[in-house]
């Protein structure tokens, strides 16, 4: 199957000189599982991760007969510099893949990794392995807070001094993306302690339904 692959960076459009043999496309759903007495194991969807794309393609050093960019040929260094510049500057680029059969791929991505291989007997030609991650800009400003196992993004409060979501009297204000089990893990070290928070908050009718701005009592 023949693909046409393009990248747009600023005002420039880059068409790959040789189509990759395959494009890998993947996305994962993070699922939390809990053991309920008398019921067994249940699963709760937590968050859907960003989409990831990866491929390997040849980037010739000269205009061979099989290149897709006849008359507009650029060598391997031209493309490698583009990918590495976008990666170094953390600049989103638009990724377009078309095969004239199924729906096209067209989305903004970040260049997660670039691996370059030059083989003996093919000096000047390069084989680049590219990994791309879907770019999704945050709706608000975020501050990264390091924890022992994960980095959690918390929304900044637009005041003269940033206030944490947790107050001194053991309450917690729900932010977008929170789950009850995730909050329980923050306070008790285990997501299975979520019933403790649910029982202390009569307003929670369904542990799977909490909303941003909701103030929860956190029992000790």
C-alpha atoms as a printed R data frame, in Angstrom:
    type eleno elety resid chain resno       x       y      z
1   ATOM     1    CA   UNK     A     1   0.000   0.000  0.000
2   ATOM     2    CA   UNK     A     2   1.444   3.346 -1.010
3   ATOM     3    CA   UNK     A     3   1.363   6.280  1.380
4   ATOM     4    CA   UNK     A     4   2.092   9.948  0.851
5   ATOM     5    CA   UNK     A     5   3.563  11.491  3.965
6   ATOM     6    CA   UNK     A     6   3.786  15.230  4.593
7   ATOM     7    CA   UNK     A     7   4.908  17.450  7.429
8   ATOM     8    CA   UNK     A     8   4.183  21.153  7.863
9   ATOM     9    CA   UNK     A     9   6.511  23.251  9.984
10  ATOM    10    CA   UNK     A    10   5.775  26.952  9.904
11  ATOM    11    CA   UNK     A    11   5.231  27.984  6.285
12  ATOM    12    CA   UNK     A    12   7.201  25.029  4.854
13  ATOM    13    CA   UNK     A    13   5.731  21.739  3.650
14  ATOM    14    CA   UNK     A    14   7.906  18.609  3.589
15  ATOM    15    CA   UNK     A    15   6.964  15.536  1.556
16  ATOM    16    CA   UNK     A    16   8.955  12.423  2.370
17  ATOM    17    CA   UNK     A    17  11.152  11.335 -0.559
18  ATOM    18    CA   UNK     A    18  10.500   7.617  0.069
19  ATOM    19    CA   UNK     A    19   7.294   6.269  1.592
20  ATOM    20    CA   UNK     A    20   7.691   4.126  4.716
21  ATOM    21    CA   UNK     A    21   6.634   0.496  4.454
22  ATOM    22    CA   UNK     A    22   4.324   0.897  7.443
23  ATOM    23    CA   UNK     A    23   2.976   3.471  9.870
24  ATOM    24    CA   UNK     A    24   2.284   2.313 13.407
25  ATOM    25    CA   UNK     A    25  -0.596   4.075 15.140
26  ATOM    26    CA   UNK     A    26  -1.563   3.389 18.756
27  ATOM    27    CA   UNK     A    27  -3.516   4.792 21.682
28  ATOM    28    CA   UNK     A    28  -4.043   3.320 25.162
29  ATOM    29    CA   UNK     A    29  -6.829   3.662 27.701
30  ATOM    30    CA   UNK     A    30  -5.628   3.722 31.304
31  ATOM    31    CA   UNK     A    31  -7.910   1.488 33.385
32  ATOM    32    CA   UNK     A    32  -7.965   1.144 37.168
33  ATOM    33    CA   UNK     A    33  -9.133  -2.186 38.600
34  ATOM    34    CA   UNK     A    34 -10.572  -2.823 42.059
35  ATOM    35    CA   UNK     A    35 -11.600  -5.902 44.015
36  ATOM    36    CA   UNK     A    36 -15.123  -5.522 45.435
37  ATOM    37    CA   UNK     A    37 -16.210  -7.889 48.212
38  ATOM    38    CA   UNK     A    38 -19.066 -10.094 47.072
39  ATOM    39    CA   UNK     A    39 -18.813  -8.850 43.493
40  ATOM    40    CA   UNK     A    40 -15.331  -9.560 42.265
41  ATOM    41    CA   UNK     A    41 -13.032  -7.397 40.180
42  ATOM    42    CA   UNK     A    42 -14.358  -4.274 38.497
43  ATOM    43    CA   UNK     A    43 -12.676  -1.898 36.045
44  ATOM    44    CA   UNK     A    44 -12.959   1.890 35.959
45  ATOM    45    CA   UNK     A    45 -11.705   3.926 32.959
46  ATOM    46    CA   UNK     A    46  -9.267   6.564 34.181
47  ATOM    47    CA   UNK     A    47  -7.915   8.509 31.187
48  ATOM    48    CA   UNK     A    48  -7.350   8.070 27.470
49  ATOM    49    CA   UNK     A    49  -3.739   8.643 26.476
50  ATOM    50    CA   UNK     A    50  -2.541  10.663 23.504
51  ATOM    51    CA   UNK     A    51  -2.176   8.959 20.133
52  ATOM    52    CA   UNK     A    52   1.298   7.816 19.067
53  ATOM    53    CA   UNK     A    53   2.650   7.348 15.536
54  ATOM    54    CA   UNK     A    54   5.933   5.741 14.455
55  ATOM    55    CA   UNK     A    55   7.600   4.776 11.206
56  ATOM    56    CA   UNK     A    56  10.981   4.145  9.601
57  ATOM    57    CA   UNK     A    57  11.811   5.561  6.178
58  ATOM    58    CA   UNK     A    58  14.763   5.882  3.822
59  ATOM    59    CA   UNK     A    59  16.106   9.367  3.129
60  ATOM    60    CA   UNK     A    60  18.449   9.199  0.098
61  ATOM    61    CA   UNK     A    61  21.439  11.453 -0.435
62  ATOM    62    CA   UNK     A    62  20.666  11.794 -4.153
63  ATOM    63    CA   UNK     A    63  17.669  11.700 -6.483
64  ATOM    64    CA   UNK     A    64  17.258   7.995 -7.189
65  ATOM    65    CA   UNK     A    65  14.674   6.842 -9.730
66  ATOM    66    CA   UNK     A    66  12.218   5.724 -7.037
67  ATOM    67    CA   UNK     A    67  11.957   8.927 -5.001
68  ATOM    68    CA   UNK     A    68   8.531  10.549 -4.598
69  ATOM    69    CA   UNK     A    69   9.896  14.095 -4.884
70  ATOM    70    CA   UNK     A    70  11.294  14.132 -8.424
71  ATOM    71    CA   UNK     A    71  12.154  17.684 -9.444
72  ATOM    72    CA   UNK     A    72  11.877  18.901 -5.848
73  ATOM    73    CA   UNK     A    73  14.432  16.589 -4.258
74  ATOM    74    CA   UNK     A    74  16.114  17.394 -0.933
75  ATOM    75    CA   UNK     A    75  18.799  15.237  0.638
76  ATOM    76    CA   UNK     A    76  18.684  13.289  3.928
77  ATOM    77    CA   UNK     A    77  20.244  16.063  6.017
78  ATOM    78    CA   UNK     A    78  17.464  18.457  4.996
79  ATOM    79    CA   UNK     A    79  14.802  16.254  6.618
80  ATOM    80    CA   UNK     A    80  16.848  15.205  9.621
81  ATOM    81    CA   UNK     A    81  17.559  18.838 10.486
82  ATOM    82    CA   UNK     A    82  13.824  19.624 10.266
83  ATOM    83    CA   UNK     A    83  12.858  16.815 12.663
84  ATOM    84    CA   UNK     A    84  15.642  17.592 15.127
85  ATOM    85    CA   UNK     A    85  14.879  21.322 15.076
86  ATOM    86    CA   UNK     A    86  11.197  20.685 15.836
87  ATOM    87    CA   UNK     A    87  12.222  18.304 18.631
88  ATOM    88    CA   UNK     A    88  14.826  20.631 20.176
89  ATOM    89    CA   UNK     A    89  12.528  23.668 20.058
90  ATOM    90    CA   UNK     A    90   9.547  21.577 21.280
91  ATOM    91    CA   UNK     A    91   7.570  22.888 18.312
92  ATOM    92    CA   UNK     A    92   4.347  21.144 17.218
93  ATOM    93    CA   UNK     A    93   4.273  20.170 13.534
94  ATOM    94    CA   UNK     A    94   1.402  18.919 11.410
95  ATOM    95    CA   UNK     A    95   1.577  15.286 10.335
96  ATOM    96    CA   UNK     A    96  -0.399  14.233  7.250
97  ATOM    97    CA   UNK     A    97  -0.603  10.670  5.921
98  ATOM    98    CA   UNK     A    98  -2.763   9.837  2.924
99  ATOM    99    CA   UNK     A    99  -3.341   6.543  1.095
100 ATOM   100    CA   UNK     A   100  -6.410   7.509 -1.022
101 ATOM   101    CA   UNK     A   101  -8.377   4.612  0.523
102 ATOM   102    CA   UNK     A   102  -9.057   5.101  4.231
103 ATOM   103    CA   UNK     A   103  -9.435   8.386  6.115
104 ATOM   104    CA   UNK     A   104  -6.343  10.556  6.091
105 ATOM   105    CA   UNK     A   105  -4.305  11.237  9.208
106 ATOM   106    CA   UNK     A   106  -3.977  14.944  9.823
107 ATOM   107    CA   UNK     A   107  -3.035  16.181 13.276
108 ATOM   108    CA   UNK     A   108  -0.494  18.242 15.167
109 ATOM   109    CA   UNK     A   109   2.267  16.204 16.779
110 ATOM   110    CA   UNK     A   110   5.454  16.593 18.784
111 ATOM   111    CA   UNK     A   111   8.613  14.817 17.665
112 ATOM   112    CA   UNK     A   112   9.253  12.442 20.555
113 ATOM   113    CA   UNK     A   113  12.317  10.684 19.149
114 ATOM   114    CA   UNK     A   114  14.575  10.698 16.083
115 ATOM   115    CA   UNK     A   115  16.977   7.839 15.395
116 ATOM   116    CA   UNK     A   116  19.331   8.016 12.418
117 ATOM   117    CA   UNK     A   117  21.144   5.022 10.860
118 ATOM   118    CA   UNK     A   118  23.695   5.152  8.038
119 ATOM   119    CA   UNK     A   119  24.622   1.770  6.516
120 ATOM   120    CA   UNK     A   120  27.929   0.625  5.059
121 ATOM   121    CA   UNK     A   121  27.852   0.693  1.270
122 ATOM   122    CA   UNK     A   122  25.069   3.302  1.290
123 ATOM   123    CA   UNK     A   123  27.110   6.260  2.528
124 ATOM   124    CA   UNK     A   124  25.102   9.475  2.528
125 ATOM   125    CA   UNK     A   125  21.760   7.686  2.570
126 ATOM   126    CA   UNK     A   126  20.049   7.630  5.963
127 ATOM   127    CA   UNK     A   127  17.293   5.628  7.571
128 ATOM   128    CA   UNK     A   128  15.341   7.653 10.126
129 ATOM   129    CA   UNK     A   129  13.097   6.101 12.766
130 ATOM   130    CA   UNK     A   130  10.599   8.705 13.901
131 ATOM   131    CA   UNK     A   131   8.216   8.579 16.871
132 ATOM   132    CA   UNK     A   132   5.483  11.211 17.064
133 ATOM   133    CA   UNK     A   133   3.089  12.013 19.902
134 ATOM   134    CA   UNK     A   134  -0.245  13.759 19.391
135 ATOM   135    CA   UNK     A   135  -0.069  17.408 20.490
136 ATOM   136    CA   UNK     A   136  -2.862  18.678 22.696
137 ATOM   137    CA   UNK     A   137  -2.462  22.167 24.128
138 ATOM   138    CA   UNK     A   138  -3.690  22.657 27.722
139 ATOM   139    CA   UNK     A   139  -6.786  24.831 28.130
140 ATOM   140    CA   UNK     A   140  -5.260  26.456 31.201
141 ATOM   141    CA   UNK     A   141  -1.801  27.116 32.525
142 ATOM   142    CA   UNK     A   142  -0.451  24.117 34.434
143 ATOM   143    CA   UNK     A   143   2.259  23.515 36.975
144 ATOM   144    CA   UNK     A   144   3.973  20.106 37.051
145 ATOM   145    CA   UNK     A   145   4.038  18.669 40.575
146 ATOM   146    CA   UNK     A   146   6.447  15.759 41.118
147 ATOM   147    CA   UNK     A   147   5.271  12.772 43.152
148 ATOM   148    CA   UNK     A   148   7.188   9.557 43.948
149 ATOM   149    CA   UNK     A   149   5.658   7.679 40.992
150 ATOM   150    CA   UNK     A   150   4.149  10.159 38.574
151 ATOM   151    CA   UNK     A   151   4.099  13.819 37.540
152 ATOM   152    CA   UNK     A   152   0.645  15.306 38.065
153 ATOM   153    CA   UNK     A   153  -0.498  18.424 36.177
154 ATOM   154    CA   UNK     A   154  -2.467  20.796 38.428
155 ATOM   155    CA   UNK     A   155  -4.274  23.880 37.151
156 ATOM   156    CA   UNK     A   156  -2.943  27.213 38.423
157 ATOM   157    CA   UNK     A   157  -5.421  29.435 40.235
158 ATOM   158    CA   UNK     A   158  -5.406  32.904 38.568
159 ATOM   159    CA   UNK     A   159  -4.683  34.910 41.752
160 ATOM   160    CA   UNK     A   160  -1.712  36.914 42.944
161 ATOM   161    CA   UNK     A   161  -0.557  33.834 44.869
162 ATOM   162    CA   UNK     A   162  -1.220  30.272 43.717
163 ATOM   163    CA   UNK     A   163  -3.348  28.342 46.234
164 ATOM   164    CA   UNK     A   164  -3.291  24.536 46.445
165 ATOM   165    CA   UNK     A   165  -6.479  22.552 45.914
166 ATOM   166    CA   UNK     A   166  -6.129  21.026 49.379
167 ATOM   167    CA   UNK     A   167  -7.032  23.339 52.303
168 ATOM   168    CA   UNK     A   168  -5.956  23.167 55.949
169 ATOM   169    CA   UNK     A   169  -9.288  21.746 57.181
170 ATOM   170    CA   UNK     A   170  -8.862  18.558 55.108
171 ATOM   171    CA   UNK     A   171 -11.056  19.360 52.144
172 ATOM   172    CA   UNK     A   172 -10.163  18.895 48.512
173 ATOM   173    CA   UNK     A   173 -11.453  20.809 45.495
174 ATOM   174    CA   UNK     A   174 -11.885  18.556 42.475
175 ATOM   175    CA   UNK     A   175 -10.049  19.591 39.304
176 ATOM   176    CA   UNK     A   176 -10.563  18.388 35.744
177 ATOM   177    CA   UNK     A   177  -9.294  14.824 35.238
178 ATOM   178    CA   UNK     A   178  -9.680  13.783 38.869
179 ATOM   179    CA   UNK     A   179 -11.190  10.440 39.849
180 ATOM   180    CA   UNK     A   180 -12.277   9.454 43.343
181 ATOM   181    CA   UNK     A   181  -9.782   6.607 43.382
182 ATOM   182    CA   UNK     A   182  -7.033   8.985 42.248
183 ATOM   183    CA   UNK     A   183  -7.859  11.392 45.092
184 ATOM   184    CA   UNK     A   184  -7.844   8.490 47.554
185 ATOM   185    CA   UNK     A   185  -4.408   7.486 46.332
186 ATOM   186    CA   UNK     A   186  -3.109  11.038 46.934
187 ATOM   187    CA   UNK     A   187  -4.295  11.082 50.550
188 ATOM   188    CA   UNK     A   188  -4.130   7.446 51.629
189 ATOM   189    CA   UNK     A   189  -1.605   5.898 49.249
190 ATOM   190    CA   UNK     A   190  -4.153   3.517 47.726
191 ATOM   191    CA   UNK     A   191  -7.005   4.076 45.278
192 ATOM   192    CA   UNK     A   192  -9.008   1.305 46.960
193 ATOM   193    CA   UNK     A   193  -9.718   3.688 49.856
194 ATOM   194    CA   UNK     A   194 -12.174   5.714 47.749
195 ATOM   195    CA   UNK     A   195 -15.263   4.396 49.681
196 ATOM   196    CA   UNK     A   196 -13.891   6.221 52.746
197 ATOM   197    CA   UNK     A   197 -14.174   9.547 50.922
198 ATOM   198    CA   UNK     A   198 -17.523   8.649 49.353
199 ATOM   199    CA   UNK     A   199 -19.090   7.841 52.740
200 ATOM   200    CA   UNK     A   200 -17.901  11.184 54.148
201 ATOM   201    CA   UNK     A   201 -19.595  13.103 51.341
202 ATOM   202    CA   UNK     A   202 -23.381  12.516 51.101
203 ATOM   203    CA   UNK     A   203 -23.437  14.550 47.879
204 ATOM   204    CA   UNK     A   204 -21.625  11.693 46.104
205 ATOM   205    CA   UNK     A   205 -24.356   9.402 44.797
206 ATOM   206    CA   UNK     A   206 -22.095   7.599 42.313
207 ATOM   207    CA   UNK     A   207 -18.337   7.233 43.062
208 ATOM   208    CA   UNK     A   208 -17.642   7.430 39.315
209 ATOM   209    CA   UNK     A   209 -19.300  10.851 39.013
210 ATOM   210    CA   UNK     A   210 -17.447  13.810 40.506
211 ATOM   211    CA   UNK     A   211 -17.073  17.191 38.867
212 ATOM   212    CA   UNK     A   212 -14.520  20.053 38.803
213 ATOM   213    CA   UNK     A   213 -15.138  22.583 41.561
214 ATOM   214    CA   UNK     A   214 -16.777  20.051 43.895
215 ATOM   215    CA   UNK     A   215 -15.432  20.379 47.458
216 ATOM   216    CA   UNK     A   216 -14.909  17.032 49.170
217 ATOM   217    CA   UNK     A   217 -14.433  16.295 52.846
218 ATOM   218    CA   UNK     A   218 -11.356  14.131 53.367
219 ATOM   219    CA   UNK     A   219 -11.649  12.065 56.563
220 ATOM   220    CA   UNK     A   220  -8.488  11.224 58.471
